[in-house]
Tab-separated table of C-alpha atoms in Angstrom:
chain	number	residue	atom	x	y	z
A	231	UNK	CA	-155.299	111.899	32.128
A	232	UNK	CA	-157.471	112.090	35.451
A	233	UNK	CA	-158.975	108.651	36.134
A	234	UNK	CA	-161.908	110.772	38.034
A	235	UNK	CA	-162.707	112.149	34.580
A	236	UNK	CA	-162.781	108.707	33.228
A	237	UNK	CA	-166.359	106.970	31.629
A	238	UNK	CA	-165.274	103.843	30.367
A	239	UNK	CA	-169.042	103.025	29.623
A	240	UNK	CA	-168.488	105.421	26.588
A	241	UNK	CA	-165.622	102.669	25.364
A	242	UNK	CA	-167.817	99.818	24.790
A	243	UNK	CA	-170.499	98.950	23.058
A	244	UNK	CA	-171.972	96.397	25.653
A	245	UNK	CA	-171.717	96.940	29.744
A	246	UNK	CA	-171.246	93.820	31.934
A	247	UNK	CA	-173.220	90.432	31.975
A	248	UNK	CA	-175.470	92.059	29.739
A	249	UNK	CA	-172.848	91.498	27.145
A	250	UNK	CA	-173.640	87.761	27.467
A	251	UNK	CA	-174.601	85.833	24.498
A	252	UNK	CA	-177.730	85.211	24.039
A	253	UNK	CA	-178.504	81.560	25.961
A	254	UNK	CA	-180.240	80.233	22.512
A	255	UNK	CA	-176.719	81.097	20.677
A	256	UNK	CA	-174.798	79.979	23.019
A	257	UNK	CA	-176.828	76.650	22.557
A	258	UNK	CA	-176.191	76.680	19.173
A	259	UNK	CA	-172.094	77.423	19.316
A	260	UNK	CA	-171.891	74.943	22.066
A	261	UNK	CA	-173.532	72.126	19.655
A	262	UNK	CA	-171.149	72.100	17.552
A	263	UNK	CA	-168.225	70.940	19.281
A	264	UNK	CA	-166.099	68.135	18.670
A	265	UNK	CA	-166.645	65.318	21.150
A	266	UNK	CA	-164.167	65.643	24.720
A	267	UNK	CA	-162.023	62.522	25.649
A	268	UNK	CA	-163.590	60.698	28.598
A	269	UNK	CA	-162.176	62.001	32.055
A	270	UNK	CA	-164.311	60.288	35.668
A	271	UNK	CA	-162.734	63.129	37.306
A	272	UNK	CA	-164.580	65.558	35.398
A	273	UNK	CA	-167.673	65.948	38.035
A	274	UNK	CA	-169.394	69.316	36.142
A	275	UNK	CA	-168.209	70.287	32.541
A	276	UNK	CA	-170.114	71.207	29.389
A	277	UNK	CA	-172.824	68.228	29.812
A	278	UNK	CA	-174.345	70.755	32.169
A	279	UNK	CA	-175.168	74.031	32.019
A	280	UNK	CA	-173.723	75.084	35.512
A	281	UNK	CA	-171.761	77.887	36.718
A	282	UNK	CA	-168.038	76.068	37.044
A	283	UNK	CA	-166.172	73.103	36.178
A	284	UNK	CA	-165.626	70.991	38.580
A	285	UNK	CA	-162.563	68.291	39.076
A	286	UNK	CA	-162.112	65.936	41.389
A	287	UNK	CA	-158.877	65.168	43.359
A	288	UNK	CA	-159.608	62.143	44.663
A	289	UNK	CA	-159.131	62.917	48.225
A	290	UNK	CA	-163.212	63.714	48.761
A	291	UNK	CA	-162.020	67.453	47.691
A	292	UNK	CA	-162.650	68.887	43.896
A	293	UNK	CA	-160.845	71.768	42.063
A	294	UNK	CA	-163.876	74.771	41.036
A	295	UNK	CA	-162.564	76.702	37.730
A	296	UNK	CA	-164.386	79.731	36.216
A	297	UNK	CA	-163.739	82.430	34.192
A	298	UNK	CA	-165.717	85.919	33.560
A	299	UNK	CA	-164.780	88.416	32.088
A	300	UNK	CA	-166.899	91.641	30.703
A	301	UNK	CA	-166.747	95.117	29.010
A	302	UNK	CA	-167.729	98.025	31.521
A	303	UNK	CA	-170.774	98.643	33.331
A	304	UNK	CA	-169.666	101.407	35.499
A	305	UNK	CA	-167.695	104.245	34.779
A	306	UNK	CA	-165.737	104.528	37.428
A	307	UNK	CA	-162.096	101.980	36.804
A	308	UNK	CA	-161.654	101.169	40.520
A	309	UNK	CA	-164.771	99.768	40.496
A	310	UNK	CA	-165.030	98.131	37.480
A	311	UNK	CA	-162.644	96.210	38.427
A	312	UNK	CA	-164.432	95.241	41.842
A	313	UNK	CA	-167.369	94.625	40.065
A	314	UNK	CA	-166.401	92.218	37.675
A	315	UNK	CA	-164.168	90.425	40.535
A	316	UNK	CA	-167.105	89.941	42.207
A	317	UNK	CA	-168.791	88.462	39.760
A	318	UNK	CA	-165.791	86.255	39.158
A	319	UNK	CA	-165.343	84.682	42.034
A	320	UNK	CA	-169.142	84.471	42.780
A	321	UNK	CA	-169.321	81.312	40.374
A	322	UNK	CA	-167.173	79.571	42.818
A	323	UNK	CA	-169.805	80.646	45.920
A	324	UNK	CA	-172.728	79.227	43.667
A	325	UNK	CA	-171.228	75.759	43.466
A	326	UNK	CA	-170.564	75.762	47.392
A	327	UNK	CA	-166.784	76.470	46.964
A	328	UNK	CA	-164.143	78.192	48.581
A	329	UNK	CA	-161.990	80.806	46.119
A	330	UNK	CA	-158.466	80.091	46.495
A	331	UNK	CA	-156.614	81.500	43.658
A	332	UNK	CA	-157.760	84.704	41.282
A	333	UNK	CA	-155.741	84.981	37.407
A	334	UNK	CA	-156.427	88.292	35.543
A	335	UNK	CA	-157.858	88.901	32.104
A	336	UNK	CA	-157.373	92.408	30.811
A	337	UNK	CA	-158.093	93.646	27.248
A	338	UNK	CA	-157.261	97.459	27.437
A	339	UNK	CA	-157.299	99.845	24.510
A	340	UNK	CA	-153.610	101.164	24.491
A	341	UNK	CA	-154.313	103.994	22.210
A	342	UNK	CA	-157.087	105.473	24.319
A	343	UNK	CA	-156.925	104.758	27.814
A	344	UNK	CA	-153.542	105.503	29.294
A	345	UNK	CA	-152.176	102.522	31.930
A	346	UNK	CA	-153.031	104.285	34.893
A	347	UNK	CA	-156.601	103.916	34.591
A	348	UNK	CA	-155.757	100.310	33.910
A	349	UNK	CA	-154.211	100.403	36.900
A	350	UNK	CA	-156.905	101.529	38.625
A	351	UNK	CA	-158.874	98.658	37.312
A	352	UNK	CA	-155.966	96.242	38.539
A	353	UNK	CA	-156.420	98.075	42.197
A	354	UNK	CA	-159.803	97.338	42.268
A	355	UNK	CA	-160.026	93.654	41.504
A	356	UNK	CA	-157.077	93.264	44.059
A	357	UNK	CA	-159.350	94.659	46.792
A	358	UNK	CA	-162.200	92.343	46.088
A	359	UNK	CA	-159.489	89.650	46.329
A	360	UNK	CA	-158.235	90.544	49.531
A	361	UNK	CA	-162.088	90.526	50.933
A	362	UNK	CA	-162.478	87.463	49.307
A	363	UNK	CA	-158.870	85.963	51.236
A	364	UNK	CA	-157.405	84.927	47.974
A	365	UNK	CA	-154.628	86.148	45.734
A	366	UNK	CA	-154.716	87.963	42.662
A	367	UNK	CA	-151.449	85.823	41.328
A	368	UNK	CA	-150.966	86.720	38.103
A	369	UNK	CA	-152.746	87.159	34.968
A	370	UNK	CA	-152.645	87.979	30.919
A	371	UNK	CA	-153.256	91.152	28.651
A	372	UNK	CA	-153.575	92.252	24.976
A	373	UNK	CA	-154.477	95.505	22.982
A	374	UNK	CA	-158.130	95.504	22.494
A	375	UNK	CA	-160.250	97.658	20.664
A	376	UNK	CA	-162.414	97.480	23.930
A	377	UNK	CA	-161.932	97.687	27.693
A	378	UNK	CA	-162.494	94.016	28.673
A	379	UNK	CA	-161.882	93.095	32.697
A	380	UNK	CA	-162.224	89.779	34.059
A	381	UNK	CA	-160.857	86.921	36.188
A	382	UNK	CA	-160.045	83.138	36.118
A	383	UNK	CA	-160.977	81.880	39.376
A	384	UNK	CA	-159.880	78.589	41.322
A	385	UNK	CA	-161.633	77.386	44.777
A	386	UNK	CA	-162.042	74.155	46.395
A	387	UNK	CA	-164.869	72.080	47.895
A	388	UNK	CA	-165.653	69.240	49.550
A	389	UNK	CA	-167.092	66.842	47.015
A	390	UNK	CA	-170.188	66.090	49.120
A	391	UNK	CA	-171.240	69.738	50.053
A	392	UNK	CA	-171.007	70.628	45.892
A	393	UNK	CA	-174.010	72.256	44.919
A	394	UNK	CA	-175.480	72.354	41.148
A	395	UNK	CA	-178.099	74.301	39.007
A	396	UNK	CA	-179.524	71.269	37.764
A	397	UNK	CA	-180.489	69.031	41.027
A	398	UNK	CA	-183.732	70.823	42.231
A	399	UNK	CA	-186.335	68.848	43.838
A	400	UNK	CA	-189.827	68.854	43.792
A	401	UNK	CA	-191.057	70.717	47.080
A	402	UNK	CA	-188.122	72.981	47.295
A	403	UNK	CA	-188.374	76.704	47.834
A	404	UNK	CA	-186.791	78.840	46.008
A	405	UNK	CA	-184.462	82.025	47.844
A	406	UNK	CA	-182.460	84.833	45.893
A	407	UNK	CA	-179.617	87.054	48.306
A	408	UNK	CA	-179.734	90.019	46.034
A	409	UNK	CA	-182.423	92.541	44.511
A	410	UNK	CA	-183.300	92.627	41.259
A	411	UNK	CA	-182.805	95.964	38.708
A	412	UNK	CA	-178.676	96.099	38.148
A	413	UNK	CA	-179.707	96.518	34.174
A	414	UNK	CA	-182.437	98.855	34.345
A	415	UNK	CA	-180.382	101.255	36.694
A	416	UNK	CA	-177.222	101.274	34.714
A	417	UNK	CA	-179.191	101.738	31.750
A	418	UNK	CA	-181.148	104.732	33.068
A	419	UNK	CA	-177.707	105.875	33.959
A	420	UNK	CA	-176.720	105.708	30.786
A	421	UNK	CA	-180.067	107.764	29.079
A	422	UNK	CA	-179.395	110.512	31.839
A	423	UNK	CA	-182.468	109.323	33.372
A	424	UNK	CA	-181.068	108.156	36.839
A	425	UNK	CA	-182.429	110.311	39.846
A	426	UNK	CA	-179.451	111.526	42.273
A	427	UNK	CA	-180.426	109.497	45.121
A	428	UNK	CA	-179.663	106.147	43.232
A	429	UNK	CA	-176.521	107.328	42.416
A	430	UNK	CA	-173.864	104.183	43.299
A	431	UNK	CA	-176.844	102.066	44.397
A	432	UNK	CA	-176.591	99.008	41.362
A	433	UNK	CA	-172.502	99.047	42.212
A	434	UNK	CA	-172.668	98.668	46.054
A	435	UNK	CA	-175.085	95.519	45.382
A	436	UNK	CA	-172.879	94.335	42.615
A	437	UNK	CA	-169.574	94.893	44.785
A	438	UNK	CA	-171.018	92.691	47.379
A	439	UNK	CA	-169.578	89.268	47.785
A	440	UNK	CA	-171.810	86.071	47.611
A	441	UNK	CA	-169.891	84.642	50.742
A	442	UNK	CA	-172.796	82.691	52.040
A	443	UNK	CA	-173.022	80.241	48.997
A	444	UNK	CA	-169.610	78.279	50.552
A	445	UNK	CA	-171.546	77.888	54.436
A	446	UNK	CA	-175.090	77.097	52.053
A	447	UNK	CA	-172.808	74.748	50.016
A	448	UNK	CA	-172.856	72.577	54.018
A	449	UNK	CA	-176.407	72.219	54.083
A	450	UNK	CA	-177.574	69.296	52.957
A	451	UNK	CA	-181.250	70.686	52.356
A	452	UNK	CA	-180.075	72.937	50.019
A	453	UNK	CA	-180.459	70.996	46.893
A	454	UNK	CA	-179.738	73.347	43.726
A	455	UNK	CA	-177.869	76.702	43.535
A	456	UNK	CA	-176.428	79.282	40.900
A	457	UNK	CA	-175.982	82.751	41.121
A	458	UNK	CA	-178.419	85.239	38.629
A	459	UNK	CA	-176.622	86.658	35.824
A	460	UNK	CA	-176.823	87.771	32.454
A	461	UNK	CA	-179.754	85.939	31.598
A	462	UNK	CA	-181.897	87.470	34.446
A	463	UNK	CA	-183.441	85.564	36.867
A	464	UNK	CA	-186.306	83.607	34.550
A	465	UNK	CA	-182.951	82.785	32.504
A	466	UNK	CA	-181.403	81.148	35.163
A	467	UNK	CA	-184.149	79.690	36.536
A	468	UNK	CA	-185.404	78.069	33.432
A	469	UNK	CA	-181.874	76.410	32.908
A	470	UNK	CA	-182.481	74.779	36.883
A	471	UNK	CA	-186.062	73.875	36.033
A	472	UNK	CA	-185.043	71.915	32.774
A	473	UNK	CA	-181.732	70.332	34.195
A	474	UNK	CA	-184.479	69.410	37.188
A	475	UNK	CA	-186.413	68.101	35.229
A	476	UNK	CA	-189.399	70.403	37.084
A	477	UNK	CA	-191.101	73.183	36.522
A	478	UNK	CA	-190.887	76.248	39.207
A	479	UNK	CA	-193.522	79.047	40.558
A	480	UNK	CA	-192.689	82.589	41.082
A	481	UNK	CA	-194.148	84.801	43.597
A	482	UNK	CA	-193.363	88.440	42.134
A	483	UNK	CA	-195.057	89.726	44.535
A	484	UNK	CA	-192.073	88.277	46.915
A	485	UNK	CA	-189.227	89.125	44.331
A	486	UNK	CA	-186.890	92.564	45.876
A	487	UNK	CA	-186.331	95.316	43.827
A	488	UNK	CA	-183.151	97.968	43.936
A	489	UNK	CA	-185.617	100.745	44.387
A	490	UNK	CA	-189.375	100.877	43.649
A	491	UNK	CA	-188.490	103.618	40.665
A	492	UNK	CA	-187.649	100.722	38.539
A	493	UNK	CA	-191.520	101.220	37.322
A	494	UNK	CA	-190.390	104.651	36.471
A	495	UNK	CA	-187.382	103.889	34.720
A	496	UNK	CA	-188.843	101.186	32.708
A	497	UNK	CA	-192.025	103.789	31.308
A	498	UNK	CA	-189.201	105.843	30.560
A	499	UNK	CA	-187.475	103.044	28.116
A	500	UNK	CA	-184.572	102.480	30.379
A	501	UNK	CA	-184.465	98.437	29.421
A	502	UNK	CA	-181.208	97.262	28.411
A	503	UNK	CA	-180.747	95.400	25.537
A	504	UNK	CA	-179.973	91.960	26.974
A	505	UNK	CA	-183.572	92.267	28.690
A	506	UNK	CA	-185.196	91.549	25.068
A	507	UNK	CA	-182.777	88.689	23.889
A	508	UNK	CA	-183.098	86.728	26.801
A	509	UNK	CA	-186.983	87.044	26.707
A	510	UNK	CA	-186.500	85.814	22.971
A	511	UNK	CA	-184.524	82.963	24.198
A	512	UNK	CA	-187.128	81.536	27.080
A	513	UNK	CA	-189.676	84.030	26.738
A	514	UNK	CA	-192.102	81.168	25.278
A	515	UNK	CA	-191.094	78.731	28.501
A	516	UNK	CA	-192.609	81.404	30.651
A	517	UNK	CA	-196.583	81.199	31.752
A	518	UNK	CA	-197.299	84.716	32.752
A	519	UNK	CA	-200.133	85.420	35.149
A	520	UNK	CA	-200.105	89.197	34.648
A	521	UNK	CA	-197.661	89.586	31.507
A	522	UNK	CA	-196.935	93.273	31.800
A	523	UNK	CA	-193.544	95.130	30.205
A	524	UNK	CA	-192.841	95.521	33.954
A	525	UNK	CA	-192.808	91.822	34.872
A	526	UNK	CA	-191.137	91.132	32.219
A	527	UNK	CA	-188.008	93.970	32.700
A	528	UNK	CA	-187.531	92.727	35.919
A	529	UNK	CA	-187.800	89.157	35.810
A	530	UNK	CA	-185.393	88.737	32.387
A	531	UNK	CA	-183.156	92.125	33.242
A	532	UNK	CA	-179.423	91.064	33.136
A	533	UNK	CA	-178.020	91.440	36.277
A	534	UNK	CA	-173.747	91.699	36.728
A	535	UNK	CA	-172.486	89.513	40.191
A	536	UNK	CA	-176.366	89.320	40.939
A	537	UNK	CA	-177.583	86.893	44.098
A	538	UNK	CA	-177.584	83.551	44.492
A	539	UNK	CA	-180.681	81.317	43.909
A	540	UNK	CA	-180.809	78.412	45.823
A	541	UNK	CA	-183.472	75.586	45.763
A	542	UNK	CA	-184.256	74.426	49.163
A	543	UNK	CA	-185.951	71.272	51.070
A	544	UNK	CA	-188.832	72.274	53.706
A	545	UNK	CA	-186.972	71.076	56.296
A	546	UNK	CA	-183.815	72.996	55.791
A	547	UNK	CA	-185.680	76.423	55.620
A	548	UNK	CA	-185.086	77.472	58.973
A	549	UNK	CA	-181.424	76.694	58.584
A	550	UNK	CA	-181.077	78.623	55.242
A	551	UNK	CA	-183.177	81.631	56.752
A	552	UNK	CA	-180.935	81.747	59.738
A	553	UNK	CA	-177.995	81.529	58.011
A	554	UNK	CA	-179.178	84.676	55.456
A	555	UNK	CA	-179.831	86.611	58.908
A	556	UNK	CA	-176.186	86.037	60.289
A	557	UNK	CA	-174.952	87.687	57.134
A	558	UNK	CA	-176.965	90.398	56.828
A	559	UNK	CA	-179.476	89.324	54.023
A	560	UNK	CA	-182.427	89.551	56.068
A	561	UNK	CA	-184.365	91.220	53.406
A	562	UNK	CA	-184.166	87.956	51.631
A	563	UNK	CA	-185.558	85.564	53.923
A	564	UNK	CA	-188.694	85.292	52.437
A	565	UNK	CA	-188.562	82.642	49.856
A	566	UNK	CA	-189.760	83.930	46.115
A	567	UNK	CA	-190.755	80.710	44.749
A	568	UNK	CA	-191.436	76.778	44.510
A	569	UNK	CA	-190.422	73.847	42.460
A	570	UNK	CA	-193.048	71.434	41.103
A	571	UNK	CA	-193.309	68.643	38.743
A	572	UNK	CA	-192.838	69.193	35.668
A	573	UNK	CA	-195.676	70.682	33.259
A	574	UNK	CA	-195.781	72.181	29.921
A	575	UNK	CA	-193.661	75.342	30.773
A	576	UNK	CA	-190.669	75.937	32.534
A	577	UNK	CA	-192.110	78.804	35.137
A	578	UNK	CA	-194.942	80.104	35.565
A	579	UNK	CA	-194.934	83.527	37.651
A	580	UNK	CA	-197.673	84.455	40.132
């Protein structure tokens, strides 16, 4: 079999962080589970809803473990497997960490897909790991009735450079380091609907490393961060606005799009699934200004190894804006929100 004739979209029935469940459900799977033994090394764990677990060593230095791990959003196996590296290892990034250490997870339907497109998934992942510096060491498969690729990631940080999703403060501005629109592309991809010149355009941004979150992780103004995933940008945001205790303003107007056809593509019906369970989720912690299908698709479309939102002081903005510049992220320098005291809603977009 030629791997270039390869779609593994057409092997799954979801496609990357859109196969996320729904934040409600996970809410309610969560809940039921039996109370953890007491560890006062455990720094982050299930008590919050952040992006990795985080252990301390007792040396001022903490272990960051994640895991991801997703069905395919591109056809293409080589980069499938980048793709869902990236988004991997990104978890470690959003807590201020450096990766260190990269495990495999690989579900591969024997019967249909012969091992050397697997291999080509393998290939891929071990390329994001090399830009990354770490190793891909090792790793565990079964025979699934689905492609499934993922990693279980390992990074260090210094304990007092750790950044959270839940430790906003009132004041801060809110930055993201990647466009919105992953979703709606690879949907419209999907429906035939995608025009030629965005061809590869939602995998280049979701290839791309979120580097900067270990040098954001050493400023002290930046007080919250996560990256945006499966449950779009309001879904993320409304999980650092309640662990804030706040309540956040969006600036659409300020908010980057993959390419201003996403109007297009949206009148067309290309909205993925996830868009409409995640707006069922937090839909009703939203206050709309101008509630339009359009907001909405962009603001709660699922994005796979999406930016980084980070919640930062006044005083550290010309750090943070300096910093985007040096790694190319200029684009994003203009912040797309603020956090406020709490009020009745969780965010309420401009």
């Amino acid at each position: 079999m030629n791997t270039n004739d390869i779609k593994l979209t057409q092997y799954s029935h979801g496609a990357g962080c859109g196969c996320k469940i729904a934040p409600n459900v996970l809410e309610e799977i969560l809940s039921n589970q039996l109370a953890q033994p007491n560890d006062n090394h455990l720094l982050v764990g299930n008590h919050s809803k952040d992006d990795a677990a985080v252990y301390d060593l007792g040396d001022g230095k903490a272990l960051v473990s994640t895991t991801d791990f997703f069905m395919p959003i591109v056809d293409d196996p080589y980069d499938f497997g980048r793709i869902a590296s990236a988004n991997a290892i990104s978890d470690v990034y959003a807590m201020g960490g450096k990766p260190i250490l990269a495990i495999a997870i690989l579900g591969w339907p024997i019967n249909q897909l012969s091992t050397e497109v697997a291999s080509r998934v393998i290939a891929g992942s071990r390329s994001i790991c090399t830009e990354a510096g770490i190793v891909l060491a090792g790793g565990h498969s079964i025979d699934a009735p689905e492609p499934i690729f993922g990693l279980a990631v390992n990074g260090l940080v210094d304990i007092v450079n750790l950044k959270q999703n839940n430790t906003a403060q009132a004041g801060d501005y809110l930055f993201l380091t990647k466009p919105l629109g992953v979703g709606i592309l690879t949907t419209a991809e999907k429906k035939g609907l995608l025009q030629t010149e965005h061809i590869g355009l939602a995998a280049q941004k979701m290839m791309q490393l979120n580097k900067i979150g270990e040098h954001l992780g050493k400023i002290k103004g930046v007080h919250a961060m996560t990256d945006v995933t499966g449950f779009g940008l309001l879904g993320h945001l409304t999980e650092m606005c309640e662990g804030s205790g706040l309540t956040a303003e969006v600036f659409f107007d300020h908010i980057k799009w993959l390419s201003i056809s996403l109007s297009d593509y949206v009148t067309a019906g290309a909205v993925p699934g996830g868009t409409n369970r995640n707006l069922k989720a937090y839909g009703h912690k939203v206050l709309f200004n101008h509630d339009t299908a359009l907001v909405r698709s962009i603001l709660a479309d699922p994005q796979t190894s999406g930016g980084l939102l980070i919640s930062v002081a006044p005083e550290s903005i010309d750090e943070v804006v300096s910093l985007l510049n040096d790694h190319g992220l200029k684009e994003h320098t203009e912040p797309i929100g603020k956090m406020l005291g709490q009020q009745d809603y969780s965010i309420h977009v401009l």
